[in-house]
mmCIF file of C-alpha atoms in Angstrom:
data_model
loop_
_atom_site.group_PDB
_atom_site.id
_atom_site.type_symbol
_atom_site.label_atom_id
_atom_site.label_comp_id
_atom_site.label_asym_id
_atom_site.label_seq_id
_atom_site.Cartn_x
_atom_site.Cartn_y
_atom_site.Cartn_z
ATOM 1 C CA MET G 1 116.400 117.564 24.427
ATOM 2 C CA PRO G 2 120.082 116.874 23.616
ATOM 3 C CA LEU G 3 120.993 114.612 20.743
ATOM 4 C CA ASN G 4 121.984 111.052 21.547
ATOM 5 C CA PHE G 5 125.767 111.372 21.580
ATOM 6 C CA ASP G 6 126.211 107.608 21.983
ATOM 7 C CA LEU G 7 124.542 106.791 18.646
ATOM 8 C CA ALA G 8 127.597 107.500 16.449
ATOM 9 C CA GLY G 9 128.512 104.602 14.183
ATOM 10 C CA LYS G 10 124.983 103.385 13.612
ATOM 11 C CA THR G 11 124.420 101.936 10.115
ATOM 12 C CA TYR G 12 120.993 102.143 8.507
ATOM 13 C CA LEU G 13 119.248 100.047 5.874
ATOM 14 C CA SER G 14 120.635 100.344 2.360
ATOM 15 C CA ARG G 15 118.439 101.215 -0.583
ATOM 16 C CA THR G 16 119.046 100.532 -4.272
ATOM 17 C CA ILE G 17 118.028 103.231 -6.736
ATOM 18 C CA THR G 18 118.324 103.545 -10.506
ATOM 19 C CA VAL G 19 119.463 106.846 -11.985
ATOM 20 C CA THR G 20 117.689 108.147 -15.091
ATOM 21 C CA ALA G 21 118.844 110.505 -17.821
ATOM 22 C CA ASP G 22 115.896 112.797 -17.090
ATOM 23 C CA GLN G 23 116.869 113.083 -13.405
ATOM 24 C CA ILE G 24 120.401 114.116 -14.324
ATOM 25 C CA GLU G 25 119.166 116.764 -16.758
ATOM 26 C CA ALA G 26 116.442 118.079 -14.424
ATOM 27 C CA TYR G 27 118.882 118.510 -11.551
ATOM 28 C CA ALA G 28 121.391 120.374 -13.722
ATOM 29 C CA GLU G 29 118.698 122.676 -15.087
ATOM 30 C CA ALA G 30 117.327 123.424 -11.615
ATOM 31 C CA SER G 31 120.885 124.179 -10.460
ATOM 32 C CA GLY G 32 121.556 126.650 -13.261
ATOM 33 C CA ASP G 33 124.260 124.353 -14.664
ATOM 34 C CA ASP G 34 124.261 124.588 -18.467
ATOM 35 C CA ASN G 35 127.037 122.035 -19.092
ATOM 36 C CA PRO G 36 125.921 120.006 -22.155
ATOM 37 C CA ARG G 37 127.360 116.834 -20.585
ATOM 38 C CA HIS G 38 124.338 116.772 -18.247
ATOM 39 C CA ARG G 39 121.717 116.902 -20.987
ATOM 40 C CA VAL G 40 119.670 113.980 -22.275
ATOM 41 C CA GLY G 41 121.155 112.795 -25.564
ATOM 42 C CA ALA G 42 124.743 113.830 -24.756
ATOM 43 C CA ASP G 43 127.352 111.412 -26.149
ATOM 44 C CA ASP G 44 128.488 110.593 -22.605
ATOM 45 C CA GLN G 45 125.866 111.991 -20.257
ATOM 46 C CA VAL G 46 127.105 112.193 -16.676
ATOM 47 C CA ALA G 47 125.708 113.655 -13.476
ATOM 48 C CA SER G 48 126.794 117.043 -12.173
ATOM 49 C CA ALA G 49 129.073 117.473 -9.173
ATOM 50 C CA VAL G 50 126.345 117.653 -6.532
ATOM 51 C CA PHE G 51 123.767 115.354 -8.161
ATOM 52 C CA ALA G 52 124.474 112.551 -5.664
ATOM 53 C CA VAL G 53 122.312 114.420 -3.150
ATOM 54 C CA VAL G 54 119.239 113.480 -5.207
ATOM 55 C CA PRO G 55 119.378 109.772 -4.286
ATOM 56 C CA GLY G 56 121.173 110.644 -1.059
ATOM 57 C CA ILE G 57 118.757 113.094 0.549
ATOM 58 C CA VAL G 58 116.199 110.466 1.563
ATOM 59 C CA LEU G 59 118.937 108.321 3.085
ATOM 60 C CA ALA G 60 120.433 111.267 4.968
ATOM 61 C CA GLY G 61 116.892 112.105 6.056
ATOM 62 C CA SER G 62 116.456 108.621 7.506
ATOM 63 C CA ILE G 63 119.192 109.541 9.967
ATOM 64 C CA THR G 64 117.640 112.911 10.813
ATOM 65 C CA THR G 65 114.263 111.297 11.500
ATOM 66 C CA ASP G 66 115.683 108.411 13.544
ATOM 67 C CA PRO G 67 113.867 108.780 16.892
ATOM 68 C CA GLU G 68 116.980 107.496 18.654
ATOM 69 C CA LEU G 69 118.935 110.549 17.467
ATOM 70 C CA ASN G 70 116.477 112.962 19.150
ATOM 71 C CA VAL G 71 116.119 115.660 16.478
ATOM 72 C CA GLU G 72 112.865 117.075 17.860
ATOM 73 C CA ASN G 73 112.244 119.942 15.421
ATOM 74 C CA PRO G 74 113.598 119.727 11.832
ATOM 75 C CA LEU G 75 113.199 123.508 11.517
ATOM 76 C CA MET G 76 116.027 123.862 14.054
ATOM 77 C CA ILE G 77 118.602 122.155 11.837
ATOM 78 C CA VAL G 78 121.216 124.069 9.865
ATOM 79 C CA HIS G 79 123.193 122.483 7.039
ATOM 80 C CA GLY G 80 126.747 123.402 8.002
ATOM 81 C CA GLU G 81 129.008 121.490 5.622
ATOM 82 C CA GLN G 82 128.880 119.128 2.658
ATOM 83 C CA ALA G 83 131.584 116.937 1.141
ATOM 84 C CA PHE G 84 131.911 114.515 -1.767
ATOM 85 C CA ASP G 85 134.598 111.981 -2.591
ATOM 86 C CA TYR G 86 134.216 110.830 -6.199
ATOM 87 C CA HIS G 87 135.328 107.349 -7.269
ATOM 88 C CA ARG G 88 133.674 107.338 -10.691
ATOM 89 C CA PRO G 89 130.973 109.382 -12.459
ATOM 90 C CA ILE G 90 127.249 108.674 -12.099
ATOM 91 C CA ARG G 91 125.646 107.832 -15.444
ATOM 92 C CA PRO G 92 122.084 107.143 -16.655
ATOM 93 C CA GLY G 93 120.990 103.600 -15.899
ATOM 94 C CA ASP G 94 123.336 103.186 -12.942
ATOM 95 C CA SER G 95 121.975 101.061 -10.118
ATOM 96 C CA LEU G 96 123.370 102.519 -6.911
ATOM 97 C CA VAL G 97 123.310 100.812 -3.540
ATOM 98 C CA MET G 98 123.002 103.698 -1.083
ATOM 99 C CA THR G 99 124.075 103.074 2.517
ATOM 100 C CA PRO G 100 123.677 105.685 5.270
ATOM 101 C CA VAL G 101 125.871 105.751 8.382
ATOM 102 C CA LEU G 102 125.814 108.141 11.320
ATOM 103 C CA GLU G 103 129.505 109.062 11.290
ATOM 104 C CA SER G 104 129.565 111.226 14.403
ATOM 105 C CA VAL G 105 127.428 113.100 16.937
ATOM 106 C CA GLU G 106 129.097 115.922 18.864
ATOM 107 C CA ASP G 107 128.010 118.147 21.729
ATOM 108 C CA LYS G 108 128.650 121.832 21.007
ATOM 109 C CA GLY G 109 127.191 123.248 24.224
ATOM 110 C CA LYS G 110 123.985 125.023 23.261
ATOM 111 C CA GLY G 111 123.788 123.080 20.019
ATOM 112 C CA ALA G 112 125.047 119.828 18.565
ATOM 113 C CA THR G 113 126.278 118.471 15.253
ATOM 114 C CA TYR G 114 126.006 115.150 13.504
ATOM 115 C CA VAL G 115 127.537 113.864 10.282
ATOM 116 C CA ALA G 116 125.449 111.657 8.000
ATOM 117 C CA LYS G 117 127.576 109.703 5.523
ATOM 118 C CA VAL G 118 125.805 108.254 2.494
ATOM 119 C CA SER G 119 127.900 105.939 0.331
ATOM 120 C CA ALA G 120 126.900 104.921 -3.182
ATOM 121 C CA ALA G 121 128.297 101.732 -4.710
ATOM 122 C CA THR G 122 127.517 99.431 -7.609
ATOM 123 C CA PRO G 123 125.650 96.186 -6.856
ATOM 124 C CA ASP G 124 129.077 94.483 -7.088
ATOM 125 C CA GLY G 125 130.397 96.710 -4.322
ATOM 126 C CA ASP G 126 132.550 99.087 -6.378
ATOM 127 C CA PRO G 127 132.490 102.585 -4.811
ATOM 128 C CA VAL G 128 130.924 105.401 -6.816
ATOM 129 C CA VAL G 129 130.658 108.425 -4.503
ATOM 130 C CA ASP G 130 130.712 109.087 -0.760
ATOM 131 C CA GLN G 131 128.906 112.144 0.552
ATOM 132 C CA TYR G 132 128.978 113.673 4.008
ATOM 133 C CA TRP G 133 126.256 115.926 5.413
ATOM 134 C CA THR G 134 127.304 117.924 8.491
ATOM 135 C CA ILE G 135 124.200 119.155 10.296
ATOM 136 C CA PHE G 136 124.038 121.606 13.211
ATOM 137 C CA VAL G 137 120.969 121.355 15.455
ATOM 138 C CA ARG G 138 120.191 124.490 17.437
ATOM 139 C CA GLY G 139 119.313 123.894 21.068
ATOM 140 C CA ALA G 140 120.251 120.200 20.939
ATOM 141 C CA GLY G 141 123.441 120.325 23.004
ATOM 142 C CA SER G 142 123.925 119.488 26.648
ATOM 143 C CA GLY G 143 123.875 123.159 27.597
ATOM 144 C CA THR G 144 127.302 122.818 29.149
ATOM 145 C CA GLU G 145 129.890 125.303 27.936
ATOM 146 C CA ARG G 146 132.396 123.465 25.788
ATOM 147 C CA PRO G 147 136.097 124.365 25.745
ATOM 148 C CA ARG G 148 137.152 125.857 22.460
ATOM 149 C CA GLY G 149 140.089 124.159 20.852
ATOM 150 C CA GLU G 150 142.518 125.929 18.601
ATOM 151 C CA LYS G 151 141.244 126.427 15.103
ATOM 152 C CA PRO G 152 143.393 124.731 12.472
ATOM 153 C CA ALA G 153 145.398 127.083 10.319
ATOM 154 C CA PRO G 154 143.604 127.839 7.044
ATOM 155 C CA PRO G 155 145.139 126.336 3.889
ATOM 156 C CA ASP G 156 147.540 128.571 2.030
ATOM 157 C CA LYS G 157 145.994 130.465 -0.849
ATOM 158 C CA GLY G 158 148.096 130.702 -3.968
ATOM 159 C CA GLU G 159 147.383 132.925 -6.929
ATOM 160 C CA VAL G 160 143.872 133.733 -8.077
ATOM 161 C CA VAL G 161 143.110 131.417 -10.997
ATOM 162 C CA ALA G 162 139.459 132.225 -11.650
ATOM 163 C CA ALA G 163 136.703 134.639 -10.671
ATOM 164 C CA PHE G 164 133.115 134.680 -11.869
ATOM 165 C CA THR G 165 129.686 136.104 -11.069
ATOM 166 C CA GLN G 166 126.418 134.140 -11.239
ATOM 167 C CA HIS G 167 122.779 135.046 -10.794
ATOM 168 C CA VAL G 168 120.481 133.114 -8.446
ATOM 169 C CA SER G 169 117.090 133.093 -10.134
ATOM 170 C CA VAL G 170 113.978 133.897 -8.109
ATOM 171 C CA ASP G 171 112.573 130.660 -9.506
ATOM 172 C CA MET G 172 115.491 128.547 -8.324
ATOM 173 C CA PRO G 173 114.144 127.411 -4.905
ATOM 174 C CA PRO G 174 110.927 125.762 -6.201
ATOM 175 C CA ALA G 175 112.734 124.299 -9.212
ATOM 176 C CA TYR G 176 115.540 122.973 -7.038
ATOM 177 C CA ALA G 177 113.072 121.552 -4.497
ATOM 178 C CA LYS G 178 111.322 119.592 -7.257
ATOM 179 C CA ALA G 179 114.551 118.264 -8.795
ATOM 180 C CA SER G 180 116.332 117.458 -5.539
ATOM 181 C CA GLY G 181 113.487 116.348 -3.301
ATOM 182 C CA ASP G 182 114.359 118.944 -0.634
ATOM 183 C CA HIS G 183 111.038 120.579 0.208
ATOM 184 C CA ASN G 184 112.088 122.297 3.440
ATOM 185 C CA PRO G 185 109.529 125.139 3.745
ATOM 186 C CA ILE G 186 112.161 127.770 4.578
ATOM 187 C CA HIS G 187 113.029 127.610 0.866
ATOM 188 C CA LEU G 188 109.436 127.775 -0.341
ATOM 189 C CA ASP G 189 107.244 129.660 2.151
ATOM 190 C CA ASP G 190 107.982 133.223 3.268
ATOM 191 C CA ASP G 191 105.849 132.919 6.388
ATOM 192 C CA VAL G 192 107.628 129.794 7.603
ATOM 193 C CA ALA G 193 111.032 131.307 6.835
ATOM 194 C CA LYS G 194 110.213 134.449 8.816
ATOM 195 C CA MET G 195 108.822 132.358 11.672
ATOM 196 C CA VAL G 196 112.304 130.885 12.234
ATOM 197 C CA GLY G 197 114.039 134.262 12.014
ATOM 198 C CA LEU G 198 114.942 134.467 8.330
ATOM 199 C CA PRO G 199 114.231 137.530 6.151
ATOM 200 C CA GLY G 200 112.116 135.372 3.855
ATOM 201 C CA VAL G 201 112.617 132.420 1.539
ATOM 202 C CA ILE G 202 116.311 131.601 1.165
ATOM 203 C CA ASN G 203 118.034 129.570 -1.519
ATOM 204 C CA HIS G 204 118.924 125.953 -0.785
ATOM 205 C CA GLY G 205 122.539 125.747 0.309
ATOM 206 C CA LEU G 206 123.048 122.757 -1.976
ATOM 207 C CA GLY G 207 121.382 124.655 -4.788
ATOM 208 C CA THR G 208 123.897 127.465 -4.365
ATOM 209 C CA LEU G 209 126.727 124.920 -4.206
ATOM 210 C CA SER G 210 125.456 123.208 -7.373
ATOM 211 C CA LEU G 211 125.397 126.510 -9.231
ATOM 212 C CA VAL G 212 128.924 127.356 -8.071
ATOM 213 C CA ALA G 213 130.205 123.831 -8.795
ATOM 214 C CA GLY G 214 129.040 124.142 -12.381
ATOM 215 C CA GLY G 215 131.136 127.287 -12.710
ATOM 216 C CA LEU G 216 134.133 125.574 -11.119
ATOM 217 C CA VAL G 217 133.937 122.586 -13.479
ATOM 218 C CA SER G 218 133.696 124.912 -16.458
ATOM 219 C CA ARG G 219 136.766 126.906 -15.491
ATOM 220 C CA LEU G 220 138.991 124.391 -13.702
ATOM 221 C CA ALA G 221 138.191 121.054 -15.367
ATOM 222 C CA ASP G 222 137.631 122.217 -18.957
ATOM 223 C CA GLY G 223 133.938 121.454 -18.553
ATOM 224 C CA ASP G 224 134.613 117.770 -17.813
ATOM 225 C CA PRO G 225 132.833 116.737 -14.572
ATOM 226 C CA THR G 226 134.450 113.281 -14.712
ATOM 227 C CA ARG G 227 137.739 114.874 -13.627
ATOM 228 C CA LEU G 228 136.445 115.733 -10.149
ATOM 229 C CA ARG G 229 138.073 113.865 -7.271
ATOM 230 C CA SER G 230 136.668 115.661 -4.233
ATOM 231 C CA LEU G 231 134.566 118.671 -3.309
ATOM 232 C CA ARG G 232 134.201 120.073 0.200
ATOM 233 C CA CYS G 233 132.420 123.160 1.404
ATOM 234 C CA ARG G 234 131.187 125.043 4.430
ATOM 235 C CA PHE G 235 127.958 127.052 4.271
ATOM 236 C CA THR G 236 128.594 130.350 6.049
ATOM 237 C CA ASP G 237 125.608 132.583 5.280
ATOM 238 C CA LEU G 238 122.334 132.708 3.378
ATOM 239 C CA VAL G 239 121.627 133.536 -0.252
ATOM 240 C CA LEU G 240 118.432 135.281 -1.307
ATOM 241 C CA PRO G 241 116.757 134.337 -4.602
ATOM 242 C CA GLY G 242 117.074 137.068 -7.199
ATOM 243 C CA SER G 243 120.581 138.095 -6.109
ATOM 244 C CA ASP G 244 124.059 137.716 -7.568
ATOM 245 C CA ILE G 245 126.928 135.723 -6.088
ATOM 246 C CA GLU G 246 130.631 136.137 -6.804
ATOM 247 C CA THR G 247 133.188 133.305 -6.640
ATOM 248 C CA THR G 248 136.966 133.622 -6.370
ATOM 249 C CA VAL G 249 139.279 130.612 -6.819
ATOM 250 C CA TRP G 250 142.865 130.237 -5.644
ATOM 251 C CA SER G 251 145.423 127.522 -6.356
ATOM 252 C CA SER G 252 146.332 125.539 -3.238
ATOM 253 C CA GLY G 253 148.567 122.489 -3.057
ATOM 254 C CA ASP G 254 147.135 119.772 -5.277
ATOM 255 C CA GLY G 255 143.801 121.514 -5.734
ATOM 256 C CA TYR G 256 141.910 124.749 -5.398
ATOM 257 C CA LEU G 257 140.273 126.852 -2.695
ATOM 258 C CA PHE G 258 137.144 128.828 -3.494
ATOM 259 C CA GLU G 259 134.979 131.363 -1.733
ATOM 260 C CA THR G 260 131.579 132.595 -2.853
ATOM 261 C CA THR G 261 130.278 135.914 -1.558
ATOM 262 C CA ARG G 262 127.286 138.168 -1.836
ATOM 263 C CA PRO G 263 127.983 141.489 -3.622
ATOM 264 C CA ASP G 264 128.523 143.135 -0.206
ATOM 265 C CA GLY G 265 131.464 140.773 0.418
ATOM 266 C CA THR G 266 129.728 138.449 2.900
ATOM 267 C CA ALA G 267 130.973 134.900 2.364
ATOM 268 C CA VAL G 268 128.194 132.344 1.779
ATOM 269 C CA VAL G 269 130.165 129.244 0.723
ATOM 270 C CA ALA G 270 133.837 128.376 1.184
ATOM 271 C CA GLY G 271 135.455 125.160 0.065
ATOM 272 C CA GLN G 272 138.080 123.032 -1.627
ATOM 273 C CA LEU G 273 138.109 121.226 -4.954
ATOM 274 C CA VAL G 274 140.476 118.566 -6.263
ATOM 275 C CA VAL G 275 140.545 117.883 -10.001
ATOM 276 C CA GLY G 276 142.324 114.960 -11.658
#
């Protein structure tokens, strides 16, 4: 069944959550991010770059499970892109009013995409962080061949400013599932993963992004996550637990471009980062 392409713009019920110091530390540890600013007892403990997905995942999920949207089988969804616009850091004790909005629903022919925006604000209405989940649903398009528009020209890459290699632990998927709340079985159960055509359990895309983001903050923001202004990425291929990933960073305009690859050169994440 196609998605409901007329549902774009729908706003869902807000939820207020309180962030704890332990949540911030647990998420960083599960993400392989060893920045001391994320640890309990730090002088100014702040959340890591991707932590907002912890309170945001349930709200984004409320859009996915909305019967009006028509996502029939959650195993058919693919997380295509993720973006964050940072207004101020998340700190322990923050009360965040989380509001989900269905930004868009688009027919892609055989499949379809939707964008779930989850905004976090203080109880007084001051913005904290906006996050955007772009989800592709296989088999949920109209089936009509869609004309392909011209792809926008890629941003210009300047000089290489950083390059680093990281290891994705075999224990990362269960640890990340516990810390983030994302218990999709393709990250935890080999049989389920193979049933949907995967070689086995794959790493969470957001887990990979969190690991990479920690490396970016270390090298481009002097280890200070409060300097982040925006982070955008596209997930382009899978990452297997127990493997290495390699990230290259280029200067570009007012920010940076980055690409993370498997050792064979296959790109798995590509994105942009703006640091203040």
